[in-house]
PDB file of N, CA and C in Angstrom:
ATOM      1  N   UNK A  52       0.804  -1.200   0.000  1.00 61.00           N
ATOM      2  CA  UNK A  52       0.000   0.000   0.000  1.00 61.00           C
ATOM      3  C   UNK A  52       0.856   1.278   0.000  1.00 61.00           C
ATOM      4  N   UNK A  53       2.081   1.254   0.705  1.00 58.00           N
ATOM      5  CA  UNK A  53       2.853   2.636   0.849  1.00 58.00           C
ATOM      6  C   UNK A  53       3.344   3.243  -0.360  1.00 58.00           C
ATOM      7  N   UNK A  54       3.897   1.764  -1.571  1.00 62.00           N
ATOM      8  CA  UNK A  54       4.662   1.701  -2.479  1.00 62.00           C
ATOM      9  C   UNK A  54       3.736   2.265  -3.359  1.00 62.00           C
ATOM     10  N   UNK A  55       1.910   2.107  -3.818  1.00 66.00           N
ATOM     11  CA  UNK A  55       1.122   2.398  -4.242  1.00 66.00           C
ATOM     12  C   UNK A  55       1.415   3.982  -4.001  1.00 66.00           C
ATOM     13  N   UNK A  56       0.739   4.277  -2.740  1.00 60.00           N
ATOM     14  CA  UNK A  56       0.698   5.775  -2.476  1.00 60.00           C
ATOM     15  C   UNK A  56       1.940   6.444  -2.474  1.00 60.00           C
ATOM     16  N   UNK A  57       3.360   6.252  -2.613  1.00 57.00           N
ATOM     17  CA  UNK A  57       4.103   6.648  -3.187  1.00 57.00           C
ATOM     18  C   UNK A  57       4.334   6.892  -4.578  1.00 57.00           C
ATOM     19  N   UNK A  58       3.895   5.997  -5.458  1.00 64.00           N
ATOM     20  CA  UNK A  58       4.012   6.224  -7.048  1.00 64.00           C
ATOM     21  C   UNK A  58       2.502   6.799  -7.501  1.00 64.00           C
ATOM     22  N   UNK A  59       1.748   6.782  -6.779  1.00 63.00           N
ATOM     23  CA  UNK A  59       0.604   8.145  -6.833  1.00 63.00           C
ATOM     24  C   UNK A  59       0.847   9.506  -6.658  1.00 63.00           C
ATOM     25  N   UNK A  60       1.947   9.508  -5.483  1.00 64.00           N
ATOM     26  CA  UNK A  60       1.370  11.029  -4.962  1.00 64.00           C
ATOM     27  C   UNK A  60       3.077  11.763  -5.523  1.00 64.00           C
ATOM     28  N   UNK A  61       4.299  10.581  -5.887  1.00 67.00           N
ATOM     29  CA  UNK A  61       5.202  11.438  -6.431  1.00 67.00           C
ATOM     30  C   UNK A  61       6.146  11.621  -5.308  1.00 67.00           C
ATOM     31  N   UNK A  62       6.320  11.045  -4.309  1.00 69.00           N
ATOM     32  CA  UNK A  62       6.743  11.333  -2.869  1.00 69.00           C
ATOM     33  C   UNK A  62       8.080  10.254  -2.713  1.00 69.00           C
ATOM     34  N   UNK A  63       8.658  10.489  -1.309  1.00 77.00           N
ATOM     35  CA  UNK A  63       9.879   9.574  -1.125  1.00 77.00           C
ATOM     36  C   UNK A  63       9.198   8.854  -0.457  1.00 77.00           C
ATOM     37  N   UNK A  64       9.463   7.604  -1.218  1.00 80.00           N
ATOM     38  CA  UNK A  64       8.573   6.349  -0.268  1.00 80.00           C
ATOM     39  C   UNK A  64       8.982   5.944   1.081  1.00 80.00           C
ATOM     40  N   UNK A  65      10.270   6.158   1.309  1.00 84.00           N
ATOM     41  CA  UNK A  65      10.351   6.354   2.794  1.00 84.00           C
ATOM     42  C   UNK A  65       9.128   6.687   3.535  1.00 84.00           C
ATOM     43  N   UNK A  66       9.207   8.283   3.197  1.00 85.00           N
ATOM     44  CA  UNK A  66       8.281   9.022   3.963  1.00 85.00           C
ATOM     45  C   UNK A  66       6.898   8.675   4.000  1.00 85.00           C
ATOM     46  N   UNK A  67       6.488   8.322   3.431  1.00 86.00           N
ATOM     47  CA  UNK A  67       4.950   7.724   2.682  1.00 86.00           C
ATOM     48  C   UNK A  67       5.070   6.443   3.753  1.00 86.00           C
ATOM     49  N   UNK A  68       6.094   5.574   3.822  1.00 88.00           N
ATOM     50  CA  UNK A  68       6.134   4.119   5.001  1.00 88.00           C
ATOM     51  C   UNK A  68       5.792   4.798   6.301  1.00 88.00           C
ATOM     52  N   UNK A  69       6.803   5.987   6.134  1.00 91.00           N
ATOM     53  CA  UNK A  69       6.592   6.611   8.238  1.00 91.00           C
ATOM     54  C   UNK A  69       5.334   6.885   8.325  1.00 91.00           C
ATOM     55  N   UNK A  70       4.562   7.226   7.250  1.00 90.00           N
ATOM     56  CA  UNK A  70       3.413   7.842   8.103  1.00 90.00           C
ATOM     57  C   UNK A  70       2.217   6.885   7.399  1.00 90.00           C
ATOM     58  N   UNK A  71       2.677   6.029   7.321  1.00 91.00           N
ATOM     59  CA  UNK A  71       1.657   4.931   7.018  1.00 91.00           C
ATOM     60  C   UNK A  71       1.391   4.068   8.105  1.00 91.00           C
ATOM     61  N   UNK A  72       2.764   3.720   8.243  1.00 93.00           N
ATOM     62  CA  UNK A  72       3.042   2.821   9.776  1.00 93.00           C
ATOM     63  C   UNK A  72       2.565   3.693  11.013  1.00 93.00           C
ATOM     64  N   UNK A  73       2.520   5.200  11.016  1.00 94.00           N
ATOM     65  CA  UNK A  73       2.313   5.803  12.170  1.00 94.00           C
ATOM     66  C   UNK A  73       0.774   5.919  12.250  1.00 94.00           C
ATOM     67  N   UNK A  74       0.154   5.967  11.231  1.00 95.00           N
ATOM     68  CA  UNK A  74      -1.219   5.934  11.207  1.00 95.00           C
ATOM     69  C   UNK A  74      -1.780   4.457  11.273  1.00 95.00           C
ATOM     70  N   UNK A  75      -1.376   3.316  11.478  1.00 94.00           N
ATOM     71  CA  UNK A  75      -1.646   2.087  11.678  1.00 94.00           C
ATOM     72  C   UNK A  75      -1.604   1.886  13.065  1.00 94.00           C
ATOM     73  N   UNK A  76      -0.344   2.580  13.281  1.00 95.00           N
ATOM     74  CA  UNK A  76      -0.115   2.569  15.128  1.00 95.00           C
ATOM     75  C   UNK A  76      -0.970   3.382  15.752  1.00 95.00           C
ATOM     76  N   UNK A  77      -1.233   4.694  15.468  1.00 95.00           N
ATOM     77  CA  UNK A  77      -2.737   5.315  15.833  1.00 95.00           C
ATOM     78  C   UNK A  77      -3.809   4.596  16.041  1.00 95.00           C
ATOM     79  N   UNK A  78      -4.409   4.208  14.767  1.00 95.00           N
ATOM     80  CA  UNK A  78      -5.581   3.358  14.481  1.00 95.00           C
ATOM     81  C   UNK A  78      -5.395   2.309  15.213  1.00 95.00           C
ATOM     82  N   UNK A  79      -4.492   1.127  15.718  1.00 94.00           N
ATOM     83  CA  UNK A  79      -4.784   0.014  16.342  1.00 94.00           C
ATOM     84  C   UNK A  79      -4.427   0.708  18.115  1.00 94.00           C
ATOM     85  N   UNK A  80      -4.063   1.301  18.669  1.00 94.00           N
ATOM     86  CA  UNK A  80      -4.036   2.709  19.707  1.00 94.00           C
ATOM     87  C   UNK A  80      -5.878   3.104  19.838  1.00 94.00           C
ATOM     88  N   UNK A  81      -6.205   3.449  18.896  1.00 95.00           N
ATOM     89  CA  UNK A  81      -8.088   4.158  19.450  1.00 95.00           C
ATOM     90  C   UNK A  81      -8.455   2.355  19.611  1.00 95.00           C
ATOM     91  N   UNK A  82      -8.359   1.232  18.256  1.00 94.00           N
ATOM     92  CA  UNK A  82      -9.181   0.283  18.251  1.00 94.00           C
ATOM     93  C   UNK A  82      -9.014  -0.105  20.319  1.00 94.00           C
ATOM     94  N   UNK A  83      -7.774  -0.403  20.455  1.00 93.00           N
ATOM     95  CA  UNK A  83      -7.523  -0.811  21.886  1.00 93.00           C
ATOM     96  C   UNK A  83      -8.452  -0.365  22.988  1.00 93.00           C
ATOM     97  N   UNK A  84      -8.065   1.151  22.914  1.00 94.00           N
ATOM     98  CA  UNK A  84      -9.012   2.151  23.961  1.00 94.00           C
ATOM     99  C   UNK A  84     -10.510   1.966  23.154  1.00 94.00           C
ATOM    100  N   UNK A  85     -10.970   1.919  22.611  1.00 94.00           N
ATOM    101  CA  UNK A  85     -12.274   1.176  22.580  1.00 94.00           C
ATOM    102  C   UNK A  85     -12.530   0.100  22.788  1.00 94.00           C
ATOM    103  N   UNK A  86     -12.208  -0.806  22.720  1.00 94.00           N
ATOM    104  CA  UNK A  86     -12.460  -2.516  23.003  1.00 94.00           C
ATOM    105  C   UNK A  86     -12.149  -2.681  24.397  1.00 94.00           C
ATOM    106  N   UNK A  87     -10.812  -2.354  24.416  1.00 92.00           N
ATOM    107  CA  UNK A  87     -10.345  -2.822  25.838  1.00 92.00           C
ATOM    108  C   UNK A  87     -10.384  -1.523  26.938  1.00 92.00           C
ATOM    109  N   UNK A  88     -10.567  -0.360  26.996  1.00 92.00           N
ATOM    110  CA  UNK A  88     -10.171   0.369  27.338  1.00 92.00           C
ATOM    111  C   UNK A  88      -9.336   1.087  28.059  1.00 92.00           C
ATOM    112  N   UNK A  89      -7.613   0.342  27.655  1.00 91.00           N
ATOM    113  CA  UNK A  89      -6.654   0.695  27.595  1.00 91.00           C
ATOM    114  C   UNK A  89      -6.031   0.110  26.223  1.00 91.00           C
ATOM    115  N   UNK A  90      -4.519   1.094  26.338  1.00 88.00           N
ATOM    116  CA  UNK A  90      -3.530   0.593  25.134  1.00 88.00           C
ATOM    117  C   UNK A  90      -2.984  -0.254  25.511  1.00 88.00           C
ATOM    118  N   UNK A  91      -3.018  -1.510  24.981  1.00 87.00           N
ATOM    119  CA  UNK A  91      -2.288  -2.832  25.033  1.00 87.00           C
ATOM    120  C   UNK A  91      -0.995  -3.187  24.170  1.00 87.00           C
ATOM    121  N   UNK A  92      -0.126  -3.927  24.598  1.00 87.00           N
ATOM    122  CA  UNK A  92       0.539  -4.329  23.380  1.00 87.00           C
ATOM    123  C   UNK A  92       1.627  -3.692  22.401  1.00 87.00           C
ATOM    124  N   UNK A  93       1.050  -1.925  22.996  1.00 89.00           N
ATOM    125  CA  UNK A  93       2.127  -1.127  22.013  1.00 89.00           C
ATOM    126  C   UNK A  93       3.007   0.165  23.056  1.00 89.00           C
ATOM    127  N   UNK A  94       4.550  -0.887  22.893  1.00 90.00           N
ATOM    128  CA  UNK A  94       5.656  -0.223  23.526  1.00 90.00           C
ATOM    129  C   UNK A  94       6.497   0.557  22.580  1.00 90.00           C
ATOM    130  N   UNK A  95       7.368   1.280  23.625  1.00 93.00           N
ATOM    131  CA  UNK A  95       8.167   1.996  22.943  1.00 93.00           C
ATOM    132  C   UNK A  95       8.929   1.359  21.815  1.00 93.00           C
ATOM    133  N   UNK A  96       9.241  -0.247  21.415  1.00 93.00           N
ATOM    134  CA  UNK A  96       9.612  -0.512  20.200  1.00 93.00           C
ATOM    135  C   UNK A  96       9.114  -0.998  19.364  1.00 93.00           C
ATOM    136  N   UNK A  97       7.759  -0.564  19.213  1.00 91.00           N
ATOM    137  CA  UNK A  97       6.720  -0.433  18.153  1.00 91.00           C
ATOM    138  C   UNK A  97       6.788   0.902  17.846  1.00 91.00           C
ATOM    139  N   UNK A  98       6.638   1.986  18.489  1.00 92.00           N
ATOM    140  CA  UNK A  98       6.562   3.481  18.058  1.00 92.00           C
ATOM    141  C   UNK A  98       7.936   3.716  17.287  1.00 92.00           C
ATOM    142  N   UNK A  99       8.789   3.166  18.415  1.00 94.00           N
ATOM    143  CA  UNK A  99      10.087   3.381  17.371  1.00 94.00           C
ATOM    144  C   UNK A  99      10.425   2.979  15.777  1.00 94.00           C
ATOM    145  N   UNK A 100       9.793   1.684  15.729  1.00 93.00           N
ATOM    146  CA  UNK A 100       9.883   1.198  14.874  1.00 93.00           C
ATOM    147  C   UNK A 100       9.043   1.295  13.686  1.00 93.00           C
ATOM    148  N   UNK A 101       8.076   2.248  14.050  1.00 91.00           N
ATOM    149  CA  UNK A 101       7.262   2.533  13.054  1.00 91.00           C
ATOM    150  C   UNK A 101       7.924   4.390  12.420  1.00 91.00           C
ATOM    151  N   UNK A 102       8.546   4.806  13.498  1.00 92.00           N
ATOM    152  CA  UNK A 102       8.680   6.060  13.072  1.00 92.00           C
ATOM    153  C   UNK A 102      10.444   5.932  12.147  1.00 92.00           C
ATOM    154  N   UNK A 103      11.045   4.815  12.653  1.00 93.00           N
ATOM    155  CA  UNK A 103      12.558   4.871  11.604  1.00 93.00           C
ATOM    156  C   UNK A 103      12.990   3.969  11.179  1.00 93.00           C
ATOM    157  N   UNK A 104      12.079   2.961  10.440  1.00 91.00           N
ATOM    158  CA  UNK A 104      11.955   2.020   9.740  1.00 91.00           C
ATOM    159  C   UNK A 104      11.964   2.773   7.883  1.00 91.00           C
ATOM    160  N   UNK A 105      10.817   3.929   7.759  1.00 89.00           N
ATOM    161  CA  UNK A 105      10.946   4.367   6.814  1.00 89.00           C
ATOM    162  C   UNK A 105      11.877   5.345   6.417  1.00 89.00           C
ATOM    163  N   UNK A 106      12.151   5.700   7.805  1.00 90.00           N
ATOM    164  CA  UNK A 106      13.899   6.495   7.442  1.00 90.00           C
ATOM    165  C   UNK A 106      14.797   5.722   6.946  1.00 90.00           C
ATOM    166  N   UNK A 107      15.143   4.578   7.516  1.00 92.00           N
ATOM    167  CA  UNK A 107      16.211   3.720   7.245  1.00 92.00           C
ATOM    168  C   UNK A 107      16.412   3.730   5.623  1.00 92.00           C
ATOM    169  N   UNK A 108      15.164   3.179   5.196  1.00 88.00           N
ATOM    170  CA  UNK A 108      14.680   3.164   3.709  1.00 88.00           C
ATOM    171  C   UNK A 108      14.929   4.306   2.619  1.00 88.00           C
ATOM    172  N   UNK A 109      14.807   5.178   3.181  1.00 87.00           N
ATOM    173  CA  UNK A 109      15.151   7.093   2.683  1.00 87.00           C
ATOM    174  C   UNK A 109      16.756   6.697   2.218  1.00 87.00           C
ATOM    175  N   UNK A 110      17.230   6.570   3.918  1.00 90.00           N
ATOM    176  CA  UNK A 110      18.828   6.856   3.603  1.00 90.00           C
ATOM    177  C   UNK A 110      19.198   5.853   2.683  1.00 90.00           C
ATOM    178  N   UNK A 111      18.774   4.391   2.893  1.00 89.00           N
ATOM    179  CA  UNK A 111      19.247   3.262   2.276  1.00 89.00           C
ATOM    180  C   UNK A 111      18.796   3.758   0.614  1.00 89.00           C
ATOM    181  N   UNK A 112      18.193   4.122   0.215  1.00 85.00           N
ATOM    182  CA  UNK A 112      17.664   4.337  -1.163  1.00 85.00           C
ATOM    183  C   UNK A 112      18.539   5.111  -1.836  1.00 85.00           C
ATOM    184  N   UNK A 113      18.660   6.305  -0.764  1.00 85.00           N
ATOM    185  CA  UNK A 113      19.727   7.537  -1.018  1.00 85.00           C
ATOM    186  C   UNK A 113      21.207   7.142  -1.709  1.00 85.00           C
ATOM    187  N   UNK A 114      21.439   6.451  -0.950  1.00 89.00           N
ATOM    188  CA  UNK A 114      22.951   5.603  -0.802  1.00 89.00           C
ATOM    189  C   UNK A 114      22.340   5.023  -1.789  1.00 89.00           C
ATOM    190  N   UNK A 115      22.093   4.397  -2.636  1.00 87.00           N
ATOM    191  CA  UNK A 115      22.109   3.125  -3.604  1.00 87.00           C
ATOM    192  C   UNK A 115      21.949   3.973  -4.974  1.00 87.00           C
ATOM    193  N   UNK A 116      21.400   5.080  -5.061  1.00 85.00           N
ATOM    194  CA  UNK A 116      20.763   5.613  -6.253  1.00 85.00           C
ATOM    195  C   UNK A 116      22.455   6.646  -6.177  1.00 85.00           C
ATOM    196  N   UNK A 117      23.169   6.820  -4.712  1.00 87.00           N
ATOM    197  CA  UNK A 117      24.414   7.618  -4.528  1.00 87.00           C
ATOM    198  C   UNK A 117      25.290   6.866  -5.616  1.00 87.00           C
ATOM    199  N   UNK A 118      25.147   5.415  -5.150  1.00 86.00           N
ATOM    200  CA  UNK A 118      26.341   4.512  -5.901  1.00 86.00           C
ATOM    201  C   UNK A 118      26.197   4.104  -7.455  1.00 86.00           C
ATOM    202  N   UNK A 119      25.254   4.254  -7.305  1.00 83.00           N
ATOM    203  CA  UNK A 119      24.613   3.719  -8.673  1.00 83.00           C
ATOM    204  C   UNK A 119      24.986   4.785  -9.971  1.00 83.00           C
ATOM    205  N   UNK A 120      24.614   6.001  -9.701  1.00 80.00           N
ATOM    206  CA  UNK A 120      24.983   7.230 -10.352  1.00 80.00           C
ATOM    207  C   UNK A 120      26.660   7.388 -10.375  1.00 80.00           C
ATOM    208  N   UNK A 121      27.779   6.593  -9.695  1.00 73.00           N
ATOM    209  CA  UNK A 121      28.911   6.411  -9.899  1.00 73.00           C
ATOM    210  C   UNK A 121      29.397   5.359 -10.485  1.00 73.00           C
ATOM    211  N   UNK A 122      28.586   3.933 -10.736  1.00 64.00           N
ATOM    212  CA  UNK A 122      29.082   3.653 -11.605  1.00 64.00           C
ATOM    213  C   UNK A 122      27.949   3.271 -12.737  1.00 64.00           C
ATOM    214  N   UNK A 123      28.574   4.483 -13.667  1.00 58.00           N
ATOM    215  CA  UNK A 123      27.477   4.627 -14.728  1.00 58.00           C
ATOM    216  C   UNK A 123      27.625   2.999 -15.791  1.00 58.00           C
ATOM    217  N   UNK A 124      28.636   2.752 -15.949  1.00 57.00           N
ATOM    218  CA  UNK A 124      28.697   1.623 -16.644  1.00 57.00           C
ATOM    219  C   UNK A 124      27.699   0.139 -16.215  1.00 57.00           C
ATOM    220  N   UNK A 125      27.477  -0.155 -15.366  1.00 55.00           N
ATOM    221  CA  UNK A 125      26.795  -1.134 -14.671  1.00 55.00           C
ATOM    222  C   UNK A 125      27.487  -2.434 -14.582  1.00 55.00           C
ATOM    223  N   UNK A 126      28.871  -2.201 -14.923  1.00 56.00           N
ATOM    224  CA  UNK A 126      29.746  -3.420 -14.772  1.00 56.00           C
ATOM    225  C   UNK A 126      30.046  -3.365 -13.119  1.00 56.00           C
ATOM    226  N   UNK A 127      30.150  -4.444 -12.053  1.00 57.00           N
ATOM    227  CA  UNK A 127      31.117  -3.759 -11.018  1.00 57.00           C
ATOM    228  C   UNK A 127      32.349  -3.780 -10.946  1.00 57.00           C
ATOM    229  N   UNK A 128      33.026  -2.930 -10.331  1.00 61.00           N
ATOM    230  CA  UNK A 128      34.387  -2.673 -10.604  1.00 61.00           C
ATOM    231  C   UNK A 128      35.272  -3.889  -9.679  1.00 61.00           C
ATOM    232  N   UNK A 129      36.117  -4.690  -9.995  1.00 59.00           N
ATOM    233  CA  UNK A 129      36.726  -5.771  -9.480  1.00 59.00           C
ATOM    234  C   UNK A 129      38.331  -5.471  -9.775  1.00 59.00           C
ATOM    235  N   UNK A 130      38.271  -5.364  -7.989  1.00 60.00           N
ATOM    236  CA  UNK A 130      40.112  -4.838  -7.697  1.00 60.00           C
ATOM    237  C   UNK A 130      40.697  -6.673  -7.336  1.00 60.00           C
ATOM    238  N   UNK A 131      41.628  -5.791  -8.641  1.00 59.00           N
ATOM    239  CA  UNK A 131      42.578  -7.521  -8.459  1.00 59.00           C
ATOM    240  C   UNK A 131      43.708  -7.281  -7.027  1.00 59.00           C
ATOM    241  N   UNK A 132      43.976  -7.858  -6.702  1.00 53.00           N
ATOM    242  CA  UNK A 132      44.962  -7.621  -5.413  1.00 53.00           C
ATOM    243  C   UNK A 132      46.470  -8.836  -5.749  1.00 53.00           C
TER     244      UNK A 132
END
């Protein structure tokens, strides 16, 4: 779904994951406090992990499209030693 609404809206799909995942963590956050009426289940390494999971992805993308644009040939370069 993120990858969708990323090639819709024109965006860094990173960013489009963070706040996809953060609005999932919201939404299952109210479902809780309605059903149960408390938040269950969601600790600090769920929040975390929803908020720099799609960073990771940003930088990691960054870096690859970095390397990629250096070697324009698409051979990889192999150091004889």
């Amino acid at each position: 779904m993120p990858g969708v609404l990323s090639r819709c809206l024109r965006n860094c799909w990173g960013n489009i994951k963070t706040a996809f995942d953060c609005s999932l963590l919201v939404a299952s956050a109210c479902i809780g406090l309605l059903f149960l009426g408390e938040i269950m289940f969601i600790r600090e390494g769920t929040i975390i992990n929803a908020i720099l999971v799609g960073q990771y992805i940003k930088l990691y993308t960054h870096l690859y499209k970095k390397s990629k644009a250096g070697n324009s040939s698409g051979d990889p370069k192999i150091i004889k030693g």
